[in-house]
Amino acid sequence: MRARKAVPRLVPGVLLLTVAACSTGPTLENRGTVTAPPGDSKQLTIGTAGFTESDLLAQMYALLLHRAGYRTDILSVTNRELYEPALESGQIDVVPEYAATFADWLNTKVKGSGAPPAGSPDLRATMKALRALAAPRGLTVLDPGRAVDQNAYAVTAAYAARHRLRTLSDLGESKLPVRLAAGDECVQRPYCEPGLKKTYGIRITGIDPKGVGTTPAKQAVQNGQDQMVLTTTTDATLGAFGLVILRDDKHLQNADYIVPVVNRSRAGSRGVAGALDRLNSVLTTKDLASLNQQVDSWRRLPQDVAKNYLRAKHLL
């Protein structure tokens, strides 16, 4: 058996300064039709956006690709404005993304900020739009799995029990006044205050700008200063604050399923797709929340958490 490079090391994002000189993707004038065959480089760089969940996914991708015979490095870049061009150029070969968010980001990049959204709550429509936007840029979007990291709204378990709330529709029908802990952009975002009012009829009386899923935001709901907090479906710390998520029963939130995006000319092969697809059948939203918790609350290393999970699922 031939020797393989032992698992992926984390490389700082400073290498992106040379991105323009490393282009292997389609030139600007040739975008629209990608004619080169899918590539199968055996040395792959996996990008991470630098937050816990992205780090965990990058580590799992690296481990699965390593098992399939690829040598891997991990490059941490916290800004999509930097790592997406690096993905196009081939300086980054693989990155974990969120279907609807990435579709909207590419759509804005291509068509401008006034373009209608490309992402939606419909996963099939979102994937179709995303792939149509990605392909001319030399990118291939692999199949989504079961895990989804969407915006979510949580209240205290006591508040939910007292008012018999299980869904956002229940909260709207209750006509209770709700002060919402969220980011200050919530007042304009269609999935936030406007959507909660229009789709669910929820009486939002004010936005407390403490951020999305931050500790101060959750504490404000815990102590009764606010009634609801904007967080995410993979937030594993809610129980520590006595909070529960109200189900988005009318599907206000977009289909932010986790999808691997690859540079077609370097990592568009069946070998790469097959290695990463193995995660799709096992990784759930609940699993991802638990993995996040092990890193954020239990202070475990992402690479150790990722390896233990894949071994437990018999993928390593």
PDB file of C-alpha atoms in Angstrom:
ATOM      1  CA  MET A   1       0.000   0.000   0.000  1.00  0.00           C
ATOM      2  CA  ARG A   2       1.424   3.354  -0.987  1.00  0.00           C
ATOM      3  CA  ALA A   3       2.069   5.926   1.730  1.00  0.00           C
ATOM      4  CA  ARG A   4      -0.409   8.772   2.136  1.00  0.00           C
ATOM      5  CA  LYS A   5       0.068  12.168   3.608  1.00  0.00           C
ATOM      6  CA  ALA A   6      -1.233  12.278   7.133  1.00  0.00           C
ATOM      7  CA  VAL A   7      -4.309  14.303   7.671  1.00  0.00           C
ATOM      8  CA  PRO A   8      -4.910  17.835   6.710  1.00  0.00           C
ATOM      9  CA  ARG A   9      -3.095  20.779   8.125  1.00  0.00           C
ATOM     10  CA  LEU A  10      -4.667  24.178   8.528  1.00  0.00           C
ATOM     11  CA  VAL A  11      -3.018  26.868   6.403  1.00  0.00           C
ATOM     12  CA  PRO A  12      -3.587  30.601   7.055  1.00  0.00           C
ATOM     13  CA  GLY A  13      -5.504  32.586   4.464  1.00  0.00           C
ATOM     14  CA  VAL A  14      -2.660  34.916   3.486  1.00  0.00           C
ATOM     15  CA  LEU A  15      -1.938  32.866   0.362  1.00  0.00           C
ATOM     16  CA  LEU A  16      -5.018  34.403  -1.212  1.00  0.00           C
ATOM     17  CA  LEU A  17      -3.012  37.523  -1.978  1.00  0.00           C
ATOM     18  CA  THR A  18      -1.657  35.624  -4.985  1.00  0.00           C
ATOM     19  CA  VAL A  19      -5.022  34.434  -6.237  1.00  0.00           C
ATOM     20  CA  ALA A  20      -4.960  36.398  -9.482  1.00  0.00           C
ATOM     21  CA  ALA A  21      -1.690  34.817 -10.512  1.00  0.00           C
ATOM     22  CA  CYS A  22      -2.872  31.263  -9.976  1.00  0.00           C
ATOM     23  CA  SER A  23      -5.850  31.127 -12.294  1.00  0.00           C
ATOM     24  CA  THR A  24      -6.799  27.726 -13.650  1.00  0.00           C
ATOM     25  CA  GLY A  25     -10.517  28.380 -14.132  1.00  0.00           C
ATOM     26  CA  PRO A  26     -12.269  29.760 -17.213  1.00  0.00           C
ATOM     27  CA  THR A  27     -11.243  33.197 -18.412  1.00  0.00           C
ATOM     28  CA  LEU A  28     -13.774  36.011 -18.134  1.00  0.00           C
ATOM     29  CA  GLU A  29     -14.317  36.121 -21.891  1.00  0.00           C
ATOM     30  CA  ASN A  30     -14.948  32.368 -22.063  1.00  0.00           C
ATOM     31  CA  ARG A  31     -17.373  32.152 -19.177  1.00  0.00           C
ATOM     32  CA  GLY A  32     -20.767  30.819 -20.160  1.00  0.00           C
ATOM     33  CA  THR A  33     -19.510  27.546 -21.598  1.00  0.00           C
ATOM     34  CA  VAL A  34     -17.064  25.337 -19.702  1.00  0.00           C
ATOM     35  CA  THR A  35     -15.516  22.941 -22.189  1.00  0.00           C
ATOM     36  CA  ALA A  36     -12.580  21.465 -20.249  1.00  0.00           C
ATOM     37  CA  PRO A  37     -13.108  17.941 -18.874  1.00  0.00           C
ATOM     38  CA  PRO A  38     -13.575  17.583 -15.109  1.00  0.00           C
ATOM     39  CA  GLY A  39     -10.198  17.472 -13.414  1.00  0.00           C
ATOM     40  CA  ASP A  40      -8.896  15.046 -10.813  1.00  0.00           C
ATOM     41  CA  SER A  41      -5.931  16.624  -9.063  1.00  0.00           C
ATOM     42  CA  LYS A  42      -4.585  14.400  -6.307  1.00  0.00           C
ATOM     43  CA  GLN A  43      -3.476  17.402  -4.237  1.00  0.00           C
ATOM     44  CA  LEU A  44      -6.523  19.364  -3.085  1.00  0.00           C
ATOM     45  CA  THR A  45      -6.975  22.469  -0.965  1.00  0.00           C
ATOM     46  CA  ILE A  46     -10.180  22.652   1.037  1.00  0.00           C
ATOM     47  CA  GLY A  47     -11.462  26.061   2.065  1.00  0.00           C
ATOM     48  CA  THR A  48     -13.131  26.959   5.331  1.00  0.00           C
ATOM     49  CA  ALA A  49     -14.832  30.222   6.247  1.00  0.00           C
ATOM     50  CA  GLY A  50     -13.199  30.106   9.670  1.00  0.00           C
ATOM     51  CA  PHE A  51     -16.208  29.538  11.951  1.00  0.00           C
ATOM     52  CA  THR A  52     -16.822  26.320  13.861  1.00  0.00           C
ATOM     53  CA  GLU A  53     -19.299  24.658  11.506  1.00  0.00           C
ATOM     54  CA  SER A  54     -17.284  25.475   8.394  1.00  0.00           C
ATOM     55  CA  ASP A  55     -14.108  24.176  10.080  1.00  0.00           C
ATOM     56  CA  LEU A  56     -15.853  20.925  11.004  1.00  0.00           C
ATOM     57  CA  LEU A  57     -17.181  20.381   7.484  1.00  0.00           C
ATOM     58  CA  ALA A  58     -13.783  21.138   5.947  1.00  0.00           C
ATOM     59  CA  GLN A  59     -12.143  18.632   8.274  1.00  0.00           C
ATOM     60  CA  MET A  60     -14.688  15.949   7.363  1.00  0.00           C
ATOM     61  CA  TYR A  61     -14.235  16.673   3.647  1.00  0.00           C
ATOM     62  CA  ALA A  62     -10.463  16.393   4.057  1.00  0.00           C
ATOM     63  CA  LEU A  63     -10.694  13.097   5.926  1.00  0.00           C
ATOM     64  CA  LEU A  64     -13.060  11.568   3.371  1.00  0.00           C
ATOM     65  CA  LEU A  65     -10.907  12.723   0.456  1.00  0.00           C
ATOM     66  CA  HIS A  66      -7.769  11.475   2.203  1.00  0.00           C
ATOM     67  CA  ARG A  67      -9.386   8.058   2.589  1.00  0.00           C
ATOM     68  CA  ALA A  68     -10.168   8.105  -1.146  1.00  0.00           C
ATOM     69  CA  GLY A  69      -6.495   8.680  -2.007  1.00  0.00           C
ATOM     70  CA  TYR A  70      -6.203  12.464  -2.177  1.00  0.00           C
ATOM     71  CA  ARG A  71      -3.637  14.615  -0.396  1.00  0.00           C
ATOM     72  CA  THR A  72      -5.252  17.599   1.299  1.00  0.00           C
ATOM     73  CA  ASP A  73      -4.562  20.929   2.950  1.00  0.00           C
ATOM     74  CA  ILE A  74      -7.105  23.228   4.592  1.00  0.00           C
ATOM     75  CA  LEU A  75      -7.035  26.957   3.921  1.00  0.00           C
ATOM     76  CA  SER A  76      -8.936  29.233   6.311  1.00  0.00           C
ATOM     77  CA  VAL A  77     -10.422  32.350   4.702  1.00  0.00           C
ATOM     78  CA  THR A  78     -13.149  34.189   6.587  1.00  0.00           C
ATOM     79  CA  ASN A  79     -14.449  36.315   3.728  1.00  0.00           C
ATOM     80  CA  ARG A  80     -16.570  34.919   0.874  1.00  0.00           C
ATOM     81  CA  GLU A  81     -15.464  37.863  -1.265  1.00  0.00           C
ATOM     82  CA  LEU A  82     -11.973  36.329  -1.111  1.00  0.00           C
ATOM     83  CA  TYR A  83     -12.546  32.577  -1.033  1.00  0.00           C
ATOM     84  CA  GLU A  84     -15.066  32.402  -3.870  1.00  0.00           C
ATOM     85  CA  PRO A  85     -12.673  33.947  -6.456  1.00  0.00           C
ATOM     86  CA  ALA A  86      -9.956  31.631  -5.079  1.00  0.00           C
ATOM     87  CA  LEU A  87     -12.320  28.706  -5.689  1.00  0.00           C
ATOM     88  CA  GLU A  88     -12.861  29.870  -9.268  1.00  0.00           C
ATOM     89  CA  SER A  89      -9.122  30.243  -9.839  1.00  0.00           C
ATOM     90  CA  GLY A  90      -8.203  26.833  -8.440  1.00  0.00           C
ATOM     91  CA  GLN A  91      -6.254  28.069  -5.422  1.00  0.00           C
ATOM     92  CA  ILE A  92      -9.059  26.486  -3.386  1.00  0.00           C
ATOM     93  CA  ASP A  93     -10.519  23.273  -4.806  1.00  0.00           C
ATOM     94  CA  VAL A  94     -13.376  22.422  -2.463  1.00  0.00           C
ATOM     95  CA  VAL A  95     -15.463  24.451  -0.015  1.00  0.00           C
ATOM     96  CA  PRO A  96     -18.555  23.683   2.102  1.00  0.00           C
ATOM     97  CA  GLU A  97     -21.359  26.102   1.269  1.00  0.00           C
ATOM     98  CA  TYR A  98     -25.037  26.781   1.958  1.00  0.00           C
ATOM     99  CA  ALA A  99     -27.273  26.330  -1.077  1.00  0.00           C
ATOM    100  CA  ALA A 100     -29.624  29.319  -0.901  1.00  0.00           C
ATOM    101  CA  THR A 101     -27.086  31.741   0.566  1.00  0.00           C
ATOM    102  CA  PHE A 102     -24.470  30.889  -2.057  1.00  0.00           C
ATOM    103  CA  ALA A 103     -27.051  31.079  -4.853  1.00  0.00           C
ATOM    104  CA  ASP A 104     -28.057  34.571  -3.733  1.00  0.00           C
ATOM    105  CA  TRP A 105     -24.427  35.642  -3.357  1.00  0.00           C
ATOM    106  CA  LEU A 106     -23.494  34.497  -6.876  1.00  0.00           C
ATOM    107  CA  ASN A 107     -26.708  35.975  -8.248  1.00  0.00           C
ATOM    108  CA  THR A 108     -25.855  39.372  -6.791  1.00  0.00           C
ATOM    109  CA  LYS A 109     -22.296  39.107  -8.105  1.00  0.00           C
ATOM    110  CA  VAL A 110     -23.534  38.316 -11.619  1.00  0.00           C
ATOM    111  CA  LYS A 111     -26.719  40.385 -11.865  1.00  0.00           C
ATOM    112  CA  GLY A 112     -26.313  43.116  -9.279  1.00  0.00           C
ATOM    113  CA  SER A 113     -27.881  43.861  -5.911  1.00  0.00           C
ATOM    114  CA  GLY A 114     -31.286  44.637  -7.410  1.00  0.00           C
ATOM    115  CA  ALA A 115     -31.752  41.171  -8.927  1.00  0.00           C
ATOM    116  CA  PRO A 116     -34.585  38.965  -7.616  1.00  0.00           C
ATOM    117  CA  PRO A 117     -33.322  36.322  -5.153  1.00  0.00           C
ATOM    118  CA  ALA A 118     -32.058  33.047  -6.606  1.00  0.00           C
ATOM    119  CA  GLY A 119     -32.419  31.118  -3.339  1.00  0.00           C
ATOM    120  CA  SER A 120     -35.806  30.078  -1.992  1.00  0.00           C
ATOM    121  CA  PRO A 121     -37.358  27.652   0.506  1.00  0.00           C
ATOM    122  CA  ASP A 122     -37.660  25.155  -2.391  1.00  0.00           C
ATOM    123  CA  LEU A 123     -34.480  23.047  -2.409  1.00  0.00           C
ATOM    124  CA  ARG A 124     -34.929  21.774  -5.967  1.00  0.00           C
ATOM    125  CA  ALA A 125     -35.470  25.261  -7.387  1.00  0.00           C
ATOM    126  CA  THR A 126     -32.576  26.627  -5.334  1.00  0.00           C
ATOM    127  CA  MET A 127     -30.186  23.921  -6.539  1.00  0.00           C
ATOM    128  CA  LYS A 128     -31.213  24.484 -10.151  1.00  0.00           C
ATOM    129  CA  ALA A 129     -30.567  28.213  -9.843  1.00  0.00           C
ATOM    130  CA  LEU A 130     -27.295  27.700  -7.975  1.00  0.00           C
ATOM    131  CA  ARG A 131     -25.900  25.252 -10.517  1.00  0.00           C
ATOM    132  CA  ALA A 132     -26.854  27.534 -13.387  1.00  0.00           C
ATOM    133  CA  LEU A 133     -24.960  30.395 -11.728  1.00  0.00           C
ATOM    134  CA  ALA A 134     -21.952  28.288 -10.710  1.00  0.00           C
ATOM    135  CA  ALA A 135     -21.283  26.355 -13.932  1.00  0.00           C
ATOM    136  CA  PRO A 136     -20.204  29.327 -16.096  1.00  0.00           C
ATOM    137  CA  ARG A 137     -17.673  30.218 -13.404  1.00  0.00           C
ATOM    138  CA  GLY A 138     -16.027  26.801 -13.591  1.00  0.00           C
ATOM    139  CA  LEU A 139     -17.693  25.573 -10.398  1.00  0.00           C
ATOM    140  CA  THR A 140     -19.594  22.351  -9.805  1.00  0.00           C
ATOM    141  CA  VAL A 141     -22.135  22.106  -6.995  1.00  0.00           C
ATOM    142  CA  LEU A 142     -22.378  18.572  -5.633  1.00  0.00           C
ATOM    143  CA  ASP A 143     -25.540  17.059  -4.211  1.00  0.00           C
ATOM    144  CA  PRO A 144     -26.897  18.404  -0.906  1.00  0.00           C
ATOM    145  CA  GLY A 145     -27.168  16.122   2.075  1.00  0.00           C
ATOM    146  CA  ARG A 146     -29.686  16.013   4.905  1.00  0.00           C
ATOM    147  CA  ALA A 147     -28.138  18.735   7.069  1.00  0.00           C
ATOM    148  CA  VAL A 148     -29.513  22.255   6.802  1.00  0.00           C
ATOM    149  CA  ASP A 149     -28.361  25.359   8.646  1.00  0.00           C
ATOM    150  CA  GLN A 150     -31.265  27.791   8.397  1.00  0.00           C
ATOM    151  CA  ASN A 151     -32.299  30.767  10.415  1.00  0.00           C
ATOM    152  CA  ALA A 152     -34.508  29.729  13.318  1.00  0.00           C
ATOM    153  CA  TYR A 153     -36.494  31.491  16.034  1.00  0.00           C
ATOM    154  CA  ALA A 154     -36.389  30.400  19.659  1.00  0.00           C
ATOM    155  CA  VAL A 155     -38.331  31.278  22.815  1.00  0.00           C
ATOM    156  CA  THR A 156     -38.001  30.014  26.351  1.00  0.00           C
ATOM    157  CA  ALA A 157     -39.489  26.586  26.968  1.00  0.00           C
ATOM    158  CA  ALA A 158     -41.576  28.117  29.759  1.00  0.00           C
ATOM    159  CA  TYR A 159     -42.971  30.797  27.436  1.00  0.00           C
ATOM    160  CA  ALA A 160     -43.795  28.167  24.801  1.00  0.00           C
ATOM    161  CA  ALA A 161     -45.549  25.960  27.351  1.00  0.00           C
ATOM    162  CA  ARG A 162     -47.482  28.845  28.911  1.00  0.00           C
ATOM    163  CA  HIS A 163     -48.858  30.003  25.562  1.00  0.00           C
ATOM    164  CA  ARG A 164     -49.034  26.565  23.895  1.00  0.00           C
ATOM    165  CA  LEU A 165     -46.579  27.458  21.169  1.00  0.00           C
ATOM    166  CA  ARG A 166     -44.956  24.888  18.923  1.00  0.00           C
ATOM    167  CA  THR A 167     -44.771  26.747  15.609  1.00  0.00           C
ATOM    168  CA  LEU A 168     -44.350  30.278  14.350  1.00  0.00           C
ATOM    169  CA  SER A 169     -47.979  30.084  13.206  1.00  0.00           C
ATOM    170  CA  ASP A 170     -48.987  29.462  16.825  1.00  0.00           C
ATOM    171  CA  LEU A 171     -47.120  32.603  17.859  1.00  0.00           C
ATOM    172  CA  GLY A 172     -48.788  34.663  15.135  1.00  0.00           C
ATOM    173  CA  GLU A 173     -52.245  33.424  16.083  1.00  0.00           C
ATOM    174  CA  SER A 174     -51.584  34.215  19.748  1.00  0.00           C
ATOM    175  CA  LYS A 175     -51.259  37.957  18.933  1.00  0.00           C
ATOM    176  CA  LEU A 176     -48.649  38.238  21.681  1.00  0.00           C
ATOM    177  CA  PRO A 177     -46.329  41.274  21.467  1.00  0.00           C
ATOM    178  CA  VAL A 178     -42.802  40.095  20.641  1.00  0.00           C
ATOM    179  CA  ARG A 179     -39.531  41.923  21.076  1.00  0.00           C
ATOM    180  CA  LEU A 180     -36.966  40.098  18.933  1.00  0.00           C
ATOM    181  CA  ALA A 181     -33.242  39.769  19.682  1.00  0.00           C
ATOM    182  CA  ALA A 182     -31.479  39.710  16.302  1.00  0.00           C
ATOM    183  CA  GLY A 183     -29.064  41.582  14.077  1.00  0.00           C
ATOM    184  CA  ASP A 184     -29.912  45.171  13.216  1.00  0.00           C
ATOM    185  CA  GLU A 185     -30.418  44.126   9.563  1.00  0.00           C
ATOM    186  CA  CYS A 186     -33.488  42.158  10.682  1.00  0.00           C
ATOM    187  CA  VAL A 187     -35.722  45.165  10.097  1.00  0.00           C
ATOM    188  CA  GLN A 188     -35.121  44.874   6.335  1.00  0.00           C
ATOM    189  CA  ARG A 189     -34.400  41.194   5.635  1.00  0.00           C
ATOM    190  CA  PRO A 190     -37.410  39.354   4.141  1.00  0.00           C
ATOM    191  CA  TYR A 191     -36.799  36.249   6.278  1.00  0.00           C
ATOM    192  CA  CYS A 192     -36.734  38.327   9.471  1.00  0.00           C
ATOM    193  CA  GLU A 193     -39.109  41.061  10.741  1.00  0.00           C
ATOM    194  CA  PRO A 194     -40.943  41.694   7.403  1.00  0.00           C
ATOM    195  CA  GLY A 195     -41.384  37.953   6.793  1.00  0.00           C
ATOM    196  CA  LEU A 196     -42.483  37.188  10.341  1.00  0.00           C
ATOM    197  CA  LYS A 197     -45.138  39.873  10.045  1.00  0.00           C
ATOM    198  CA  LYS A 198     -46.309  39.042   6.514  1.00  0.00           C
ATOM    199  CA  THR A 199     -46.119  35.235   6.594  1.00  0.00           C
ATOM    200  CA  TYR A 200     -47.079  34.595  10.203  1.00  0.00           C
ATOM    201  CA  GLY A 201     -48.775  37.755  11.439  1.00  0.00           C
ATOM    202  CA  ILE A 202     -46.409  37.972  14.403  1.00  0.00           C
ATOM    203  CA  ARG A 203     -46.583  41.256  16.349  1.00  0.00           C
ATOM    204  CA  ILE A 204     -42.963  42.398  16.356  1.00  0.00           C
ATOM    205  CA  THR A 205     -42.804  45.415  18.673  1.00  0.00           C
ATOM    206  CA  GLY A 206     -39.077  46.032  18.304  1.00  0.00           C
ATOM    207  CA  ILE A 207     -35.682  44.624  17.361  1.00  0.00           C
ATOM    208  CA  ASP A 208     -33.052  44.308  20.062  1.00  0.00           C
ATOM    209  CA  PRO A 209     -29.806  44.423  17.996  1.00  0.00           C
ATOM    210  CA  LYS A 210     -27.756  41.917  19.973  1.00  0.00           C
ATOM    211  CA  GLY A 211     -26.791  39.795  16.962  1.00  0.00           C
ATOM    212  CA  VAL A 212     -27.783  36.439  15.508  1.00  0.00           C
ATOM    213  CA  GLY A 213     -27.581  33.660  18.085  1.00  0.00           C
ATOM    214  CA  THR A 214     -25.100  35.504  20.301  1.00  0.00           C
ATOM    215  CA  THR A 215     -24.873  34.812  24.018  1.00  0.00           C
ATOM    216  CA  PRO A 216     -26.228  38.292  24.925  1.00  0.00           C
ATOM    217  CA  ALA A 217     -29.175  37.758  22.557  1.00  0.00           C
ATOM    218  CA  LYS A 218     -30.051  34.418  24.131  1.00  0.00           C
ATOM    219  CA  GLN A 219     -29.600  35.805  27.635  1.00  0.00           C
ATOM    220  CA  ALA A 220     -32.008  38.635  26.810  1.00  0.00           C
ATOM    221  CA  VAL A 221     -34.714  36.082  25.996  1.00  0.00           C
ATOM    222  CA  GLN A 222     -33.788  33.908  28.953  1.00  0.00           C
ATOM    223  CA  ASN A 223     -34.258  36.782  31.403  1.00  0.00           C
ATOM    224  CA  GLY A 224     -37.476  38.052  29.766  1.00  0.00           C
ATOM    225  CA  GLN A 225     -36.066  41.273  28.334  1.00  0.00           C
ATOM    226  CA  ASP A 226     -36.963  39.927  24.862  1.00  0.00           C
ATOM    227  CA  GLN A 227     -39.431  37.220  23.912  1.00  0.00           C
ATOM    228  CA  MET A 228     -37.694  35.608  20.925  1.00  0.00           C
ATOM    229  CA  VAL A 229     -34.196  35.277  19.441  1.00  0.00           C
ATOM    230  CA  LEU A 230     -33.009  34.784  15.884  1.00  0.00           C
ATOM    231  CA  THR A 231     -30.542  31.888  15.829  1.00  0.00           C
ATOM    232  CA  THR A 232     -29.865  28.880  13.567  1.00  0.00           C
ATOM    233  CA  THR A 233     -31.086  25.300  13.301  1.00  0.00           C
ATOM    234  CA  THR A 234     -27.618  23.967  14.234  1.00  0.00           C
ATOM    235  CA  ASP A 235     -27.301  26.018  17.443  1.00  0.00           C
ATOM    236  CA  ALA A 236     -26.591  23.388  20.091  1.00  0.00           C
ATOM    237  CA  THR A 237     -26.452  25.811  23.035  1.00  0.00           C
ATOM    238  CA  LEU A 238     -30.167  26.633  23.201  1.00  0.00           C
ATOM    239  CA  GLY A 239     -30.872  24.099  25.938  1.00  0.00           C
ATOM    240  CA  ALA A 240     -28.338  25.769  28.214  1.00  0.00           C
ATOM    241  CA  PHE A 241     -30.453  28.929  28.060  1.00  0.00           C
ATOM    242  CA  GLY A 242     -33.775  27.105  28.435  1.00  0.00           C
ATOM    243  CA  LEU A 243     -34.745  27.911  24.833  1.00  0.00           C
ATOM    244  CA  VAL A 244     -36.647  25.932  22.209  1.00  0.00           C
ATOM    245  CA  ILE A 245     -37.088  26.563  18.487  1.00  0.00           C
ATOM    246  CA  LEU A 246     -40.538  27.323  17.096  1.00  0.00           C
ATOM    247  CA  ARG A 247     -41.015  25.360  13.875  1.00  0.00           C
ATOM    248  CA  ASP A 248     -41.034  27.320  10.608  1.00  0.00           C
ATOM    249  CA  ASP A 249     -44.214  25.561   9.487  1.00  0.00           C
ATOM    250  CA  LYS A 250     -44.885  27.863   6.501  1.00  0.00           C
ATOM    251  CA  HIS A 251     -41.302  27.611   5.222  1.00  0.00           C
ATOM    252  CA  LEU A 252     -40.293  31.242   5.447  1.00  0.00           C
ATOM    253  CA  GLN A 253     -36.607  30.371   5.563  1.00  0.00           C
ATOM    254  CA  ASN A 254     -34.546  29.522   2.503  1.00  0.00           C
ATOM    255  CA  ALA A 255     -33.186  26.068   1.681  1.00  0.00           C
ATOM    256  CA  ASP A 256     -29.718  26.483   3.167  1.00  0.00           C
ATOM    257  CA  TYR A 257     -28.767  22.838   2.853  1.00  0.00           C
ATOM    258  CA  ILE A 258     -25.060  22.147   3.069  1.00  0.00           C
ATOM    259  CA  VAL A 259     -23.468  21.504  -0.324  1.00  0.00           C
ATOM    260  CA  PRO A 260     -19.850  20.968  -1.361  1.00  0.00           C
ATOM    261  CA  VAL A 261     -18.766  23.293  -4.185  1.00  0.00           C
ATOM    262  CA  VAL A 262     -15.693  22.306  -6.216  1.00  0.00           C
ATOM    263  CA  ASN A 263     -13.456  23.775  -8.873  1.00  0.00           C
ATOM    264  CA  ARG A 264     -14.438  21.696 -11.911  1.00  0.00           C
ATOM    265  CA  SER A 265     -11.058  21.760 -13.634  1.00  0.00           C
ATOM    266  CA  ARG A 266      -9.240  20.424 -10.546  1.00  0.00           C
ATOM    267  CA  ALA A 267     -11.808  18.561  -8.442  1.00  0.00           C
ATOM    268  CA  GLY A 268     -14.729  17.807 -10.744  1.00  0.00           C
ATOM    269  CA  SER A 269     -14.102  14.068 -10.912  1.00  0.00           C
ATOM    270  CA  ARG A 270     -16.320  11.202  -9.831  1.00  0.00           C
ATOM    271  CA  GLY A 271     -13.673  10.319  -7.259  1.00  0.00           C
ATOM    272  CA  VAL A 272     -14.131  13.604  -5.414  1.00  0.00           C
ATOM    273  CA  ALA A 273     -17.920  13.538  -5.720  1.00  0.00           C
ATOM    274  CA  GLY A 274     -18.091   9.931  -4.553  1.00  0.00           C
ATOM    275  CA  ALA A 275     -15.902  10.614  -1.516  1.00  0.00           C
ATOM    276  CA  LEU A 276     -17.932  13.638  -0.399  1.00  0.00           C
ATOM    277  CA  ASP A 277     -21.312  12.086  -1.198  1.00  0.00           C
ATOM    278  CA  ARG A 278     -20.662   9.491   1.510  1.00  0.00           C
ATOM    279  CA  LEU A 279     -21.394  12.167   4.091  1.00  0.00           C
ATOM    280  CA  ASN A 280     -24.822  12.946   2.637  1.00  0.00           C
ATOM    281  CA  SER A 281     -26.569   9.832   3.869  1.00  0.00           C
ATOM    282  CA  VAL A 282     -25.477  10.211   7.502  1.00  0.00           C
ATOM    283  CA  LEU A 283     -24.947  13.876   8.488  1.00  0.00           C
ATOM    284  CA  THR A 284     -28.164  15.406   9.820  1.00  0.00           C
ATOM    285  CA  THR A 285     -28.985  18.851  11.171  1.00  0.00           C
ATOM    286  CA  LYS A 286     -29.107  17.370  14.673  1.00  0.00           C
ATOM    287  CA  ASP A 287     -25.713  15.724  14.202  1.00  0.00           C
ATOM    288  CA  LEU A 288     -24.189  18.990  13.024  1.00  0.00           C
ATOM    289  CA  ALA A 289     -25.576  20.848  16.032  1.00  0.00           C
ATOM    290  CA  SER A 290     -24.015  18.227  18.308  1.00  0.00           C
ATOM    291  CA  LEU A 291     -20.650  18.534  16.562  1.00  0.00           C
ATOM    292  CA  ASN A 292     -20.769  22.322  16.900  1.00  0.00           C
ATOM    293  CA  GLN A 293     -21.485  21.917  20.602  1.00  0.00           C
ATOM    294  CA  GLN A 294     -18.483  19.645  21.118  1.00  0.00           C
ATOM    295  CA  VAL A 295     -16.214  22.349  19.710  1.00  0.00           C
ATOM    296  CA  ASP A 296     -17.881  25.472  21.089  1.00  0.00           C
ATOM    297  CA  SER A 297     -19.000  24.262  24.512  1.00  0.00           C
ATOM    298  CA  TRP A 298     -16.733  21.294  25.248  1.00  0.00           C
ATOM    299  CA  ARG A 299     -13.654  22.970  23.715  1.00  0.00           C
ATOM    300  CA  ARG A 300     -12.670  19.984  21.580  1.00  0.00           C
ATOM    301  CA  LEU A 301     -10.608  20.401  18.419  1.00  0.00           C
ATOM    302  CA  PRO A 302     -12.579  20.369  15.128  1.00  0.00           C
ATOM    303  CA  GLN A 303     -10.256  17.770  13.598  1.00  0.00           C
ATOM    304  CA  ASP A 304     -10.775  15.396  16.539  1.00  0.00           C
ATOM    305  CA  VAL A 305     -14.550  15.882  16.559  1.00  0.00           C
ATOM    306  CA  ALA A 306     -14.729  15.338  12.798  1.00  0.00           C
ATOM    307  CA  LYS A 307     -12.624  12.173  12.917  1.00  0.00           C
ATOM    308  CA  ASN A 308     -14.587  10.672  15.814  1.00  0.00           C
ATOM    309  CA  TYR A 309     -17.889  11.352  14.037  1.00  0.00           C
ATOM    310  CA  LEU A 310     -16.802   9.747  10.771  1.00  0.00           C
ATOM    311  CA  ARG A 311     -15.443   6.725  12.604  1.00  0.00           C
ATOM    312  CA  ALA A 312     -18.691   6.378  14.552  1.00  0.00           C
ATOM    313  CA  LYS A 313     -20.589   6.416  11.238  1.00  0.00           C
ATOM    314  CA  HIS A 314     -18.157   3.836   9.747  1.00  0.00           C
ATOM    315  CA  LEU A 315     -16.950   6.257   7.087  1.00  0.00           C
ATOM    316  CA  LEU A 316     -13.290   5.939   8.124  1.00  0.00           C
TER     317      LEU A 316
END
